[in-house]
Coordinates of C-alpha atoms (C1' of nucleotides) in Angstrom, one line a residue:
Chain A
X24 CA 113.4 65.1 163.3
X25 CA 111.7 67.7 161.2
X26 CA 111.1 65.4 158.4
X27 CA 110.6 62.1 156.7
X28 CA 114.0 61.7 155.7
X29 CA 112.8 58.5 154.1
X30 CA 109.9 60.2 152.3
X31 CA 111.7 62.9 150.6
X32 CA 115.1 61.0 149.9
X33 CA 116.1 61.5 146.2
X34 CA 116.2 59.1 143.2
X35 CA 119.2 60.5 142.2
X36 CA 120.7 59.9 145.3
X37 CA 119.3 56.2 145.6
X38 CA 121.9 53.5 146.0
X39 CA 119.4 51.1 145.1
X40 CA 118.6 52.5 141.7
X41 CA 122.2 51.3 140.8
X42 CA 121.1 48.0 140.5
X43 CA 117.9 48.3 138.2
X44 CA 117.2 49.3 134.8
X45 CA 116.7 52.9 136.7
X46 CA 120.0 53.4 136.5
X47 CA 120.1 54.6 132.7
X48 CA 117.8 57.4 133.2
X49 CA 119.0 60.6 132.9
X50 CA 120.0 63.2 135.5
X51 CA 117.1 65.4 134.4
X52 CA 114.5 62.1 134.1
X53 CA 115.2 61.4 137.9
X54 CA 114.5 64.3 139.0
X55 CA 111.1 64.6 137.3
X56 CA 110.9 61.0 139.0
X57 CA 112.1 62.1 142.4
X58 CA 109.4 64.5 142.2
X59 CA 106.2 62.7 141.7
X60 CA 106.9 59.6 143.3
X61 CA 106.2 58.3 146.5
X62 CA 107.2 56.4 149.7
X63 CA 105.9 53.2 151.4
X64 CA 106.0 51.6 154.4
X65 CA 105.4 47.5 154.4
X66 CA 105.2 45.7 157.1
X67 CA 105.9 41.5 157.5
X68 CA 102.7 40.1 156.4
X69 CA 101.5 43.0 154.5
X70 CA 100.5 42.8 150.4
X71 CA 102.3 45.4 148.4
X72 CA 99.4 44.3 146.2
X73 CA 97.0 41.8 145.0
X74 CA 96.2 39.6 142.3
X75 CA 94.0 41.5 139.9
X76 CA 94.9 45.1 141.2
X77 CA 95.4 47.9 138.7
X78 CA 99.1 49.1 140.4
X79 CA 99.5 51.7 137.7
X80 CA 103.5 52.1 138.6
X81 CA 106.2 50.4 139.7
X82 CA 107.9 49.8 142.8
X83 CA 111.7 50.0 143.8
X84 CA 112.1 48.1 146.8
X85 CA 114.8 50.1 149.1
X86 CA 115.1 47.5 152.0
X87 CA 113.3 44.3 152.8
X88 CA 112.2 40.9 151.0
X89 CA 108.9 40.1 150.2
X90 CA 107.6 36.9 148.0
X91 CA 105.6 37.2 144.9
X92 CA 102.9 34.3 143.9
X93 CA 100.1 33.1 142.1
X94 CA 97.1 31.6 142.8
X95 CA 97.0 28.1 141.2
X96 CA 93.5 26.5 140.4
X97 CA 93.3 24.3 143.3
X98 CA 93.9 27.1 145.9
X99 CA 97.1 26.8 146.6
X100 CA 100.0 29.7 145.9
X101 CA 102.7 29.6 144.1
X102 CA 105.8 31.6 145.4
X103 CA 107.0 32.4 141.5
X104 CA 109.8 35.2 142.6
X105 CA 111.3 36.3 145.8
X106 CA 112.4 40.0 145.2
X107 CA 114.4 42.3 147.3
X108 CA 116.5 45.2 147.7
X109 CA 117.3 47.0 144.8
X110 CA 114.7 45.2 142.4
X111 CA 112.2 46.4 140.4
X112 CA 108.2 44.8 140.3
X113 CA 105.5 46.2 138.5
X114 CA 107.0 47.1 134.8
X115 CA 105.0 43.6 133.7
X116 CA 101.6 44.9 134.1
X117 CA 102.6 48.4 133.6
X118 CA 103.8 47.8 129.8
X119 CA 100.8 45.9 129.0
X120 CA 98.1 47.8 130.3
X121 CA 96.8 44.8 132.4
X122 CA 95.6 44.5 136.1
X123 CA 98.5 42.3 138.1
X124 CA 98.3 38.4 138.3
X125 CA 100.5 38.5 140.7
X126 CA 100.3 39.2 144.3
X127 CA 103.1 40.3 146.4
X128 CA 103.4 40.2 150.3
X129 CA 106.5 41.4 152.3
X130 CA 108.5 38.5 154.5
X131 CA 109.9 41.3 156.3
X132 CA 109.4 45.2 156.9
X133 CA 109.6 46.9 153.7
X134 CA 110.5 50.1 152.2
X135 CA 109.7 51.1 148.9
X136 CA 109.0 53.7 146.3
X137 CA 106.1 53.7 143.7
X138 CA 106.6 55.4 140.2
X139 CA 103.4 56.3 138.7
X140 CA 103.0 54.6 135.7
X141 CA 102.6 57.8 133.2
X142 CA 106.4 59.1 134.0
X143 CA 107.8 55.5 133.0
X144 CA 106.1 54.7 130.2
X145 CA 107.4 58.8 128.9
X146 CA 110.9 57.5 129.9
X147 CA 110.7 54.3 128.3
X148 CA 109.6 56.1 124.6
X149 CA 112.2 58.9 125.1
X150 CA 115.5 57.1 126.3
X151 CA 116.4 53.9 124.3
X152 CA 118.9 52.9 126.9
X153 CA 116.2 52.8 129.7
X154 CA 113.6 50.6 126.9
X155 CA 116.8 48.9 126.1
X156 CA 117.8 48.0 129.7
X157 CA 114.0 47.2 130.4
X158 CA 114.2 44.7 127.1
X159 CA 117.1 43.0 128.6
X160 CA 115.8 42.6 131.9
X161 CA 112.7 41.0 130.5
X162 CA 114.9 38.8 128.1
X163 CA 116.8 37.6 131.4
X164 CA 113.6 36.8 133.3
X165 CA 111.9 34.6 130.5
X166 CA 115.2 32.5 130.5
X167 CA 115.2 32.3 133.8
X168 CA 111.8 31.2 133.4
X169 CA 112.2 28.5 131.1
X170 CA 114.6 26.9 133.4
X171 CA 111.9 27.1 136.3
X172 CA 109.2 25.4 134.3
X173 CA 112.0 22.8 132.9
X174 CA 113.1 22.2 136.4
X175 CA 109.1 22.1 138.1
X176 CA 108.2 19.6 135.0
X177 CA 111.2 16.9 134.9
X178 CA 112.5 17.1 138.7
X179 CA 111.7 15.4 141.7
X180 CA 110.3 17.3 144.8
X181 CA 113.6 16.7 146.1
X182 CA 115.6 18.2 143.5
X183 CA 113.6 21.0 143.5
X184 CA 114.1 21.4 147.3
X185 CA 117.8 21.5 146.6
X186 CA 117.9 23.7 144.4
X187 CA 115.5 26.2 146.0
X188 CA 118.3 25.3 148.7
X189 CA 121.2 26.4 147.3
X190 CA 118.9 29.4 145.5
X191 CA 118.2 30.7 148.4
X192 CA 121.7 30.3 150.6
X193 CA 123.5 32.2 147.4
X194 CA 121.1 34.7 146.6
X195 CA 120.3 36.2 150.0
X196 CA 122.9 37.8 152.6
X197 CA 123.1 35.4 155.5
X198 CA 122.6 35.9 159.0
X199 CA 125.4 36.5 161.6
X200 CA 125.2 32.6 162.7
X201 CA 125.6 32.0 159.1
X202 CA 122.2 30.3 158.4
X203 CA 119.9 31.8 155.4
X204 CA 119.3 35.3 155.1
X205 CA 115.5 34.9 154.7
X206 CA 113.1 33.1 156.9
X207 CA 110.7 31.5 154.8
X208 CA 107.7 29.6 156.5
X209 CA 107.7 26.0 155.9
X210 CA 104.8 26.3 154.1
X211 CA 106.5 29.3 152.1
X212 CA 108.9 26.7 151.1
X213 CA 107.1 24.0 150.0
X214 CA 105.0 26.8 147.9
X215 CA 108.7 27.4 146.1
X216 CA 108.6 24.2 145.1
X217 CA 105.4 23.1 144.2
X218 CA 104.8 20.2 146.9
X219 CA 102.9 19.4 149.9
X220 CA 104.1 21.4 153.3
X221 CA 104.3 17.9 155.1
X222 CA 106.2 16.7 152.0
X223 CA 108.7 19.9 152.4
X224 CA 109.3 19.1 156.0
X225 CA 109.9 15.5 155.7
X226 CA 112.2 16.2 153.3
X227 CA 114.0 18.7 155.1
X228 CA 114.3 16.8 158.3
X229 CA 115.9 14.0 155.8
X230 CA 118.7 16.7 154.3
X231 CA 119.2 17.1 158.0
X232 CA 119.8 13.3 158.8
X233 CA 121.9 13.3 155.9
X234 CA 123.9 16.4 157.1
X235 CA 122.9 18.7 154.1
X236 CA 122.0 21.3 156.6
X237 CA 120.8 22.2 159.6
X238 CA 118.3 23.3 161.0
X239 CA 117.3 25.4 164.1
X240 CA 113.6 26.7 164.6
X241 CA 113.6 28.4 162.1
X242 CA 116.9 29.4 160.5
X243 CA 118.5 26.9 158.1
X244 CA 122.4 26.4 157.7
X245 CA 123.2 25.1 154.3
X246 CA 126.3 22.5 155.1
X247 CA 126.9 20.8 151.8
X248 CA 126.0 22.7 148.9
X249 CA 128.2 20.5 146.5
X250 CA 126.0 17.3 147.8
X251 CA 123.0 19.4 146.9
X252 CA 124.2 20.1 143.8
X253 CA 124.9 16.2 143.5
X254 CA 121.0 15.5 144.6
X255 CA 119.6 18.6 142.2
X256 CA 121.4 16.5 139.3
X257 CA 119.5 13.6 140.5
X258 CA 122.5 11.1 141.9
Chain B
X18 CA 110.8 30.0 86.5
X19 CA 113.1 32.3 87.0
X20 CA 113.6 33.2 90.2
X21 CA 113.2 31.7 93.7
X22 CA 109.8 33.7 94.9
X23 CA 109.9 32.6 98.0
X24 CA 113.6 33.8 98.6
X25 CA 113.3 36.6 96.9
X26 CA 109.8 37.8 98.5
X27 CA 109.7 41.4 100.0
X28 CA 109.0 42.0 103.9
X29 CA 107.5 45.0 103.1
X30 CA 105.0 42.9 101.3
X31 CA 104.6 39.8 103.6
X32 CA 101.5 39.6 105.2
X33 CA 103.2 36.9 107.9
X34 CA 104.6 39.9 109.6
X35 CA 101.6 41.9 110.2
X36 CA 101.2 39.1 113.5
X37 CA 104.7 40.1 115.0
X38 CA 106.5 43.1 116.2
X39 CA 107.6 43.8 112.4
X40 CA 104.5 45.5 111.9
X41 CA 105.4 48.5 113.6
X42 CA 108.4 49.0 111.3
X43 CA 108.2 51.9 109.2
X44 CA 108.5 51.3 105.4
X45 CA 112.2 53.0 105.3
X46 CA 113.3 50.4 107.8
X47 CA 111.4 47.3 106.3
X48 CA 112.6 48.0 102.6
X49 CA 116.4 48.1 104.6
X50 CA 115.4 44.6 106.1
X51 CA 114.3 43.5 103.3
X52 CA 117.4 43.6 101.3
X53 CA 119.1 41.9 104.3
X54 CA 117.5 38.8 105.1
X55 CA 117.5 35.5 104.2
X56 CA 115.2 32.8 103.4
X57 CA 115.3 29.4 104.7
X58 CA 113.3 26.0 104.1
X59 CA 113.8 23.8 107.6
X60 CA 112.6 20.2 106.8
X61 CA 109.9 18.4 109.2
X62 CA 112.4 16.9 111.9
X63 CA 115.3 19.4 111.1
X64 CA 116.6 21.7 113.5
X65 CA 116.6 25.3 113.1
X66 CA 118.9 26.3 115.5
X67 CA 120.2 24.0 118.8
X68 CA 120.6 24.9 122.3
X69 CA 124.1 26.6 122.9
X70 CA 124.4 28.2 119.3
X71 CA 124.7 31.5 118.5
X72 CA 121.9 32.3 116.2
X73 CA 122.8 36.1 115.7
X74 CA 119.2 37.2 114.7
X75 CA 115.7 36.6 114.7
X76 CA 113.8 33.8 112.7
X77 CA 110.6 35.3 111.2
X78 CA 107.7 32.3 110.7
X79 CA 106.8 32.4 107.3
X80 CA 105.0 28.7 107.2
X81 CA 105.4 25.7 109.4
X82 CA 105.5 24.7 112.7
X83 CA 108.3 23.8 115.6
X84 CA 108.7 23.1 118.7
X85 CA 111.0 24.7 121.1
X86 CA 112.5 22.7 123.8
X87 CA 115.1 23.0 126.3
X88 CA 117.0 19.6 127.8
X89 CA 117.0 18.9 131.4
X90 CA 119.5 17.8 134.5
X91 CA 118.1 14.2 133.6
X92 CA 118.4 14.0 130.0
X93 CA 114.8 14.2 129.3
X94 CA 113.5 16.9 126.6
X95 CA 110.8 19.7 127.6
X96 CA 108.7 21.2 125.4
X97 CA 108.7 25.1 126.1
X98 CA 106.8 26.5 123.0
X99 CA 105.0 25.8 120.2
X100 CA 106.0 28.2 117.3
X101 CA 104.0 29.1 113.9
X102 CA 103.5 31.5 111.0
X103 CA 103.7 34.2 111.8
X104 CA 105.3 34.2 115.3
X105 CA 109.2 35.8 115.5
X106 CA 112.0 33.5 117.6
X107 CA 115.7 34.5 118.5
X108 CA 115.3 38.0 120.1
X109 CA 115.6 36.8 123.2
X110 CA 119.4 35.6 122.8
X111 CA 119.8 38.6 120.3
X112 CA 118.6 41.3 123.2
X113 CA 121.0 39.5 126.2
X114 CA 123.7 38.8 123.6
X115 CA 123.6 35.1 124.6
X116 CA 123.9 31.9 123.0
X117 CA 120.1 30.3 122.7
X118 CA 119.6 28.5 125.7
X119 CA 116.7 26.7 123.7
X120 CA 116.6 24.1 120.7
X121 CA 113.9 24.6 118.0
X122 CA 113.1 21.4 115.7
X123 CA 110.1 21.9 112.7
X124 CA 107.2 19.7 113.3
X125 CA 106.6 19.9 109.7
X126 CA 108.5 21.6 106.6
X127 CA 108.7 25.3 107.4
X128 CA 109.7 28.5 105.6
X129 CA 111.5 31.1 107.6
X130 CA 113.4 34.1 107.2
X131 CA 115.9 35.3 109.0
X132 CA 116.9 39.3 110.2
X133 CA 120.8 39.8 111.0
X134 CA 121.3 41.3 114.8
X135 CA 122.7 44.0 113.6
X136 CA 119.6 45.5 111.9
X137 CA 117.2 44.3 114.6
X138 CA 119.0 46.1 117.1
X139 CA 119.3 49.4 115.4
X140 CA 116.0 49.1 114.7
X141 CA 114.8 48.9 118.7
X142 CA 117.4 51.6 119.4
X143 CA 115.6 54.2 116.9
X144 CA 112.3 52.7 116.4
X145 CA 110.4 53.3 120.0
X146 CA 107.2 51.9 118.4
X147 CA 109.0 48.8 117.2
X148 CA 111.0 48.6 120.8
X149 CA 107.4 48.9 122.9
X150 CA 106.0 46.6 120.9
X151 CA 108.7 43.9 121.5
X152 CA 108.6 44.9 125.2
X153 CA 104.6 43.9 125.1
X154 CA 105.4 40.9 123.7
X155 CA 107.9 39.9 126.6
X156 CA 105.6 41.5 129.2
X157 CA 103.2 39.0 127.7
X158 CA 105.0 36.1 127.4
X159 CA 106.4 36.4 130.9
X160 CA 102.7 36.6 132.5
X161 CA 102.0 33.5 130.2
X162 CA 105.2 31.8 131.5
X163 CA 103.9 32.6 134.9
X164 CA 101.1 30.4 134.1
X165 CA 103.0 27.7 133.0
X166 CA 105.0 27.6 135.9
X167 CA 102.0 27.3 138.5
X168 CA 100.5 24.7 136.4
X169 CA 103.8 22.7 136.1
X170 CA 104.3 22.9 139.8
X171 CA 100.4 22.6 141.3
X172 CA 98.3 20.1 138.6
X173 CA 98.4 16.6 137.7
X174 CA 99.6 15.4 135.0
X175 CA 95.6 14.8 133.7
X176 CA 95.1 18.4 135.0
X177 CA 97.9 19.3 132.7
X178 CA 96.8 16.9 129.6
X179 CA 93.4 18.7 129.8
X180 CA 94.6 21.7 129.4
X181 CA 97.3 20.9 126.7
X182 CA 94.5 19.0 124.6
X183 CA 92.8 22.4 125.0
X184 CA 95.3 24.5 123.7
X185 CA 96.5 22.7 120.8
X186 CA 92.6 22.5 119.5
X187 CA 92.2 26.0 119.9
X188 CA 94.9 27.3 118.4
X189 CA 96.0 25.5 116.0
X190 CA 94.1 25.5 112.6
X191 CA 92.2 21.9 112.5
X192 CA 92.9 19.7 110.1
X193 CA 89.8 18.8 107.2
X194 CA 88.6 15.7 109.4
X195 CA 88.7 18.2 112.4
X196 CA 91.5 16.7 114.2
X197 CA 93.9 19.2 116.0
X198 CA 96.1 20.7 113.5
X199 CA 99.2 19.9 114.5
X200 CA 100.6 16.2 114.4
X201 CA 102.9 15.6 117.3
X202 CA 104.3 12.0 118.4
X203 CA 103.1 10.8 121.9
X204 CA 106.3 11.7 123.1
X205 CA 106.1 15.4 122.0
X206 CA 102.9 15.8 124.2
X207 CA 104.0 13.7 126.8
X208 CA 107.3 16.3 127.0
X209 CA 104.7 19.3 127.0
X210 CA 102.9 18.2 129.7
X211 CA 106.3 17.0 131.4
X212 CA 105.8 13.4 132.3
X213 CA 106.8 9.9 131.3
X214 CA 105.5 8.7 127.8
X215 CA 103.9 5.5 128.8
X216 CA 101.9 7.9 131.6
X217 CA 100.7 10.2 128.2
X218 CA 99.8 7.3 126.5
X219 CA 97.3 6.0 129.3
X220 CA 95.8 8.9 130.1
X221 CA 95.0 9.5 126.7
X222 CA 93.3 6.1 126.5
X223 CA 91.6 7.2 129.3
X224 CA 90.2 10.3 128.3
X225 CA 89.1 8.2 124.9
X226 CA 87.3 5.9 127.2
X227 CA 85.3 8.7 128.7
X228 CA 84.4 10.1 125.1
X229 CA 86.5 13.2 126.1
X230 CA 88.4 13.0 122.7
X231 CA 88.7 10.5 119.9
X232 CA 91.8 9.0 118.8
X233 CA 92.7 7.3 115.2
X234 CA 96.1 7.1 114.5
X235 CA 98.1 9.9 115.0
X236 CA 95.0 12.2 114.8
X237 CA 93.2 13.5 117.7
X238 CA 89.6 15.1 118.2
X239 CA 88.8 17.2 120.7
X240 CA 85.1 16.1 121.6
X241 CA 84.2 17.7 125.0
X242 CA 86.0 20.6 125.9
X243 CA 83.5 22.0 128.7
X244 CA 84.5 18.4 130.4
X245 CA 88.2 18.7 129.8
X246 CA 88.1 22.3 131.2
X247 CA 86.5 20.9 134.1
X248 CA 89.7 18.3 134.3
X249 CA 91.4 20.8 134.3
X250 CA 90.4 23.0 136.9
X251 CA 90.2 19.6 139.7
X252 CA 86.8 18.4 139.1
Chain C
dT5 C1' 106.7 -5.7 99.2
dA6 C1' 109.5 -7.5 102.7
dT7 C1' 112.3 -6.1 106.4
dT8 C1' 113.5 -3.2 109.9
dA9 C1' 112.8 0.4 112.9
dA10 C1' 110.0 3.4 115.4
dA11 C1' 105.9 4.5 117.7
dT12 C1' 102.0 3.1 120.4
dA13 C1' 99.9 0.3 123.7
dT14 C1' 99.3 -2.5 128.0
dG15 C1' 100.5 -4.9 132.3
dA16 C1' 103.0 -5.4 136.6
dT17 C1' 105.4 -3.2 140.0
dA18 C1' 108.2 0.3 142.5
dT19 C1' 108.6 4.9 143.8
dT20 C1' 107.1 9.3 144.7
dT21 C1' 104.0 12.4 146.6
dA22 C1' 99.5 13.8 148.7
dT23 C1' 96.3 13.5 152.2
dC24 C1' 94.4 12.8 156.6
dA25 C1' 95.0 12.5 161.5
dG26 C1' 97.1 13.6 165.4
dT27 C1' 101.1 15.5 168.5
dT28 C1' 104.5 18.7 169.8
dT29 C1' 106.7 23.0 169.5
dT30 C1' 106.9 27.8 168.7
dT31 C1' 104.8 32.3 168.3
dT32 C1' 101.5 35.7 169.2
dC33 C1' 98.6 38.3 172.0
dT34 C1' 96.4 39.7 176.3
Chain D
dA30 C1' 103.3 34.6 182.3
dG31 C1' 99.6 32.1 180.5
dA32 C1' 96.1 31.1 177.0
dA33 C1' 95.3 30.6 172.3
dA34 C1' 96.8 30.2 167.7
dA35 C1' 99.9 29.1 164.3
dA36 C1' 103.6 26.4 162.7
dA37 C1' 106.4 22.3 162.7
dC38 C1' 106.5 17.6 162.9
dT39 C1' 105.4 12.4 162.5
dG40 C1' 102.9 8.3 161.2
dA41 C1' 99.7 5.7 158.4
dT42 C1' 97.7 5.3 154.2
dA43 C1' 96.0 6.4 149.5
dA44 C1' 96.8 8.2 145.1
dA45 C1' 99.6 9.6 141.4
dT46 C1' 103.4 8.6 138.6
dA47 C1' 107.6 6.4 136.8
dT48 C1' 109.9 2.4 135.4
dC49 C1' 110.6 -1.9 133.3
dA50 C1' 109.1 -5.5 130.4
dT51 C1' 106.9 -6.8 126.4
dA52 C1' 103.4 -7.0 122.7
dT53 C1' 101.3 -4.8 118.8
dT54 C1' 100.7 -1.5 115.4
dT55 C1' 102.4 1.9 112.2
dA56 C1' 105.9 4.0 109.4
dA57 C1' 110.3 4.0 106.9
dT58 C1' 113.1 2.1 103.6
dA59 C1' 116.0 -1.2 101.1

DNA sequence: TATTAAATATGATATTTATCAGTTTTTTCT
DNA sequence: AGAAAAAACTGATAAATATCATATTTAATA
């Protein structure tokens, strides 16, 4: 192979960029893009960046997961978003001029591209369907976000865990054995929801008893997502 | 008298808007605004607009307060935002096109304007100032919901009390005596904070037994903020 | 101002959740 | 493969919080 094919892939050629506000640029604008940005390698484990870390750019992810938190006071993280392929991170801090207060870490191997902040910020001022896009993804998010600080203040830790439950079943592609498509720690889990580790597992090992899923090492097979539903309603 | 001043009042002129995205409005497009809009008194306990409505435009603050909440799976209210002069509401559901997923009620009489969609959103699709600006404010507002989540899901309720206390004493105007500025019923702060009433209720006792704040009637002093920060932060 | 309703307050108790301690299982690394 | 480390699990207990019941105070209004 005479070289990165990875490296020097095209924006305007990138699949992925269909699903992100990217995808109203221009022809011209993406190439000007293609052209200055650059290509990452993240493996499992590894921070795409930290808390307090000027990123000056975004990031498309191409392929792989990776969970972004926050620090609370009393040292323990909050997962606040899981992102993956085909999303956007980085336009928050970017836009406002402001070192992250987020940190993100890949759960699997990544691949991603980094936009330097200069060529957005040009694009965002010159093409009112890109700014427009960007607007309505932000307006999305902060509902979104409402809902999450409705649901962490009123509900139980076991509503929460059903929820994150059926989150995560629906939002990620599952495995071939049909259990969740994203192996989360149980500790990653109970930083989802905002509870104890011991407190995630016990409750999991009850949604098992119960027959709400299963679980094996690892993977988890969602059974009875309507029952879920049921317990994330409180009945 | 022989006109309504207040309804008749000129944007161009109102110094409300100079703390909102308005203020990067060019004079052209304010004078246009201002021959649109419409002025509105909302009476202390009245709703200004309720969750599932489409409100077709943004509120402008001209004087008052409200609170925004948002109704949970178990029937209990939460307490989102805290909205005054000065501050715009609406261009969230205006930018998605949605119907408000949010209920606003005035926590005393207020005076508000209101902007059609239609002009707001030409405005963000010509004006790139105006259009950055509102994306600042969203980049902002999602950092600062951020926040809230990892507080809602990692502190105590006390933790969390602190820390309202706090906030409503600094950034609302105090009242002569020095109490906070804003008069909310024990439920309203208990559905801030997001737990039961009677639990709001004690622990405010309980921070007036430690001389933390002072409480007569419906007014509240904040006496010892260093000690309620370190509440706050575990200690 | 008398009456009623709403808000605040307090006690008793049940439930939920965290913490600590320890065991077993799985993963990682040499 | 075997040792070490990390993750998953379980039990006992403490702490936090919700719920229910009821009393008292304050506000609303006829």
């Amino acid at each position: 192979m005479l070289q990165n094919s990875e490296g020097h892939s095209k924006c305007e050629q990138c699949i992925v960029r269909q699903f992100n506000s990217l995808k109203s640029l221009t022809k011209n604008e993406l190439v000007r893009i293609s052209g200055c940005k650059t290509s990452k390698i993240i493996k499992k484990g590894e921070p795409l960046f930290q808390e307090g870390e000027h990123i000056n750019g975004i990031f498309c992810i191409k392929d792989g997961l990776c969970k972004v938190s926050k620090m609370s006071d009393n040292g323990r993280d909050q997962i606040i978003h899981l992102i993956r392929k085909g999303d956007i991170i980085g336009e928050r801090s970017l836009i406002n001029d402001e070192v992250s207060n987020l940190k993100a870490v890949a759960v699997n191997d990544m691949e991603v591209c980094f936009i330097p902040k200069e060529e957005i910020i040009r694009d965002l001022q010159n093409n009112s369907n890109f700014s427009m896009d960007m607007l309505k993804k932000m307006a999305s998010s902060l509902k979104n976000a409402d809902n999450v600080i409705v649901d962490m203040a009123q509900k139980t830790v076991k509503q929460r865990l059903a929820d994150t439950l059926i989150f995560l079943d629906e939002k990620f592609e599952k495995t071939e054995e049909g259990s969740i498509g994203i192996s989360l720690t149980r500790e990653d889990i109970a930083n989802i929801i905002g509870t104890a580790t011991e407190s995630a597992i016990r409750l999991l090992s009850d949604f098992k008893k119960k027959k709400l899923i299963n679980l094996k090492g690892k993977q988890i097979f969602v059974l009875n997502i309507p029952e879920l539903q049921q317990i994330s309603q409180g009945f």
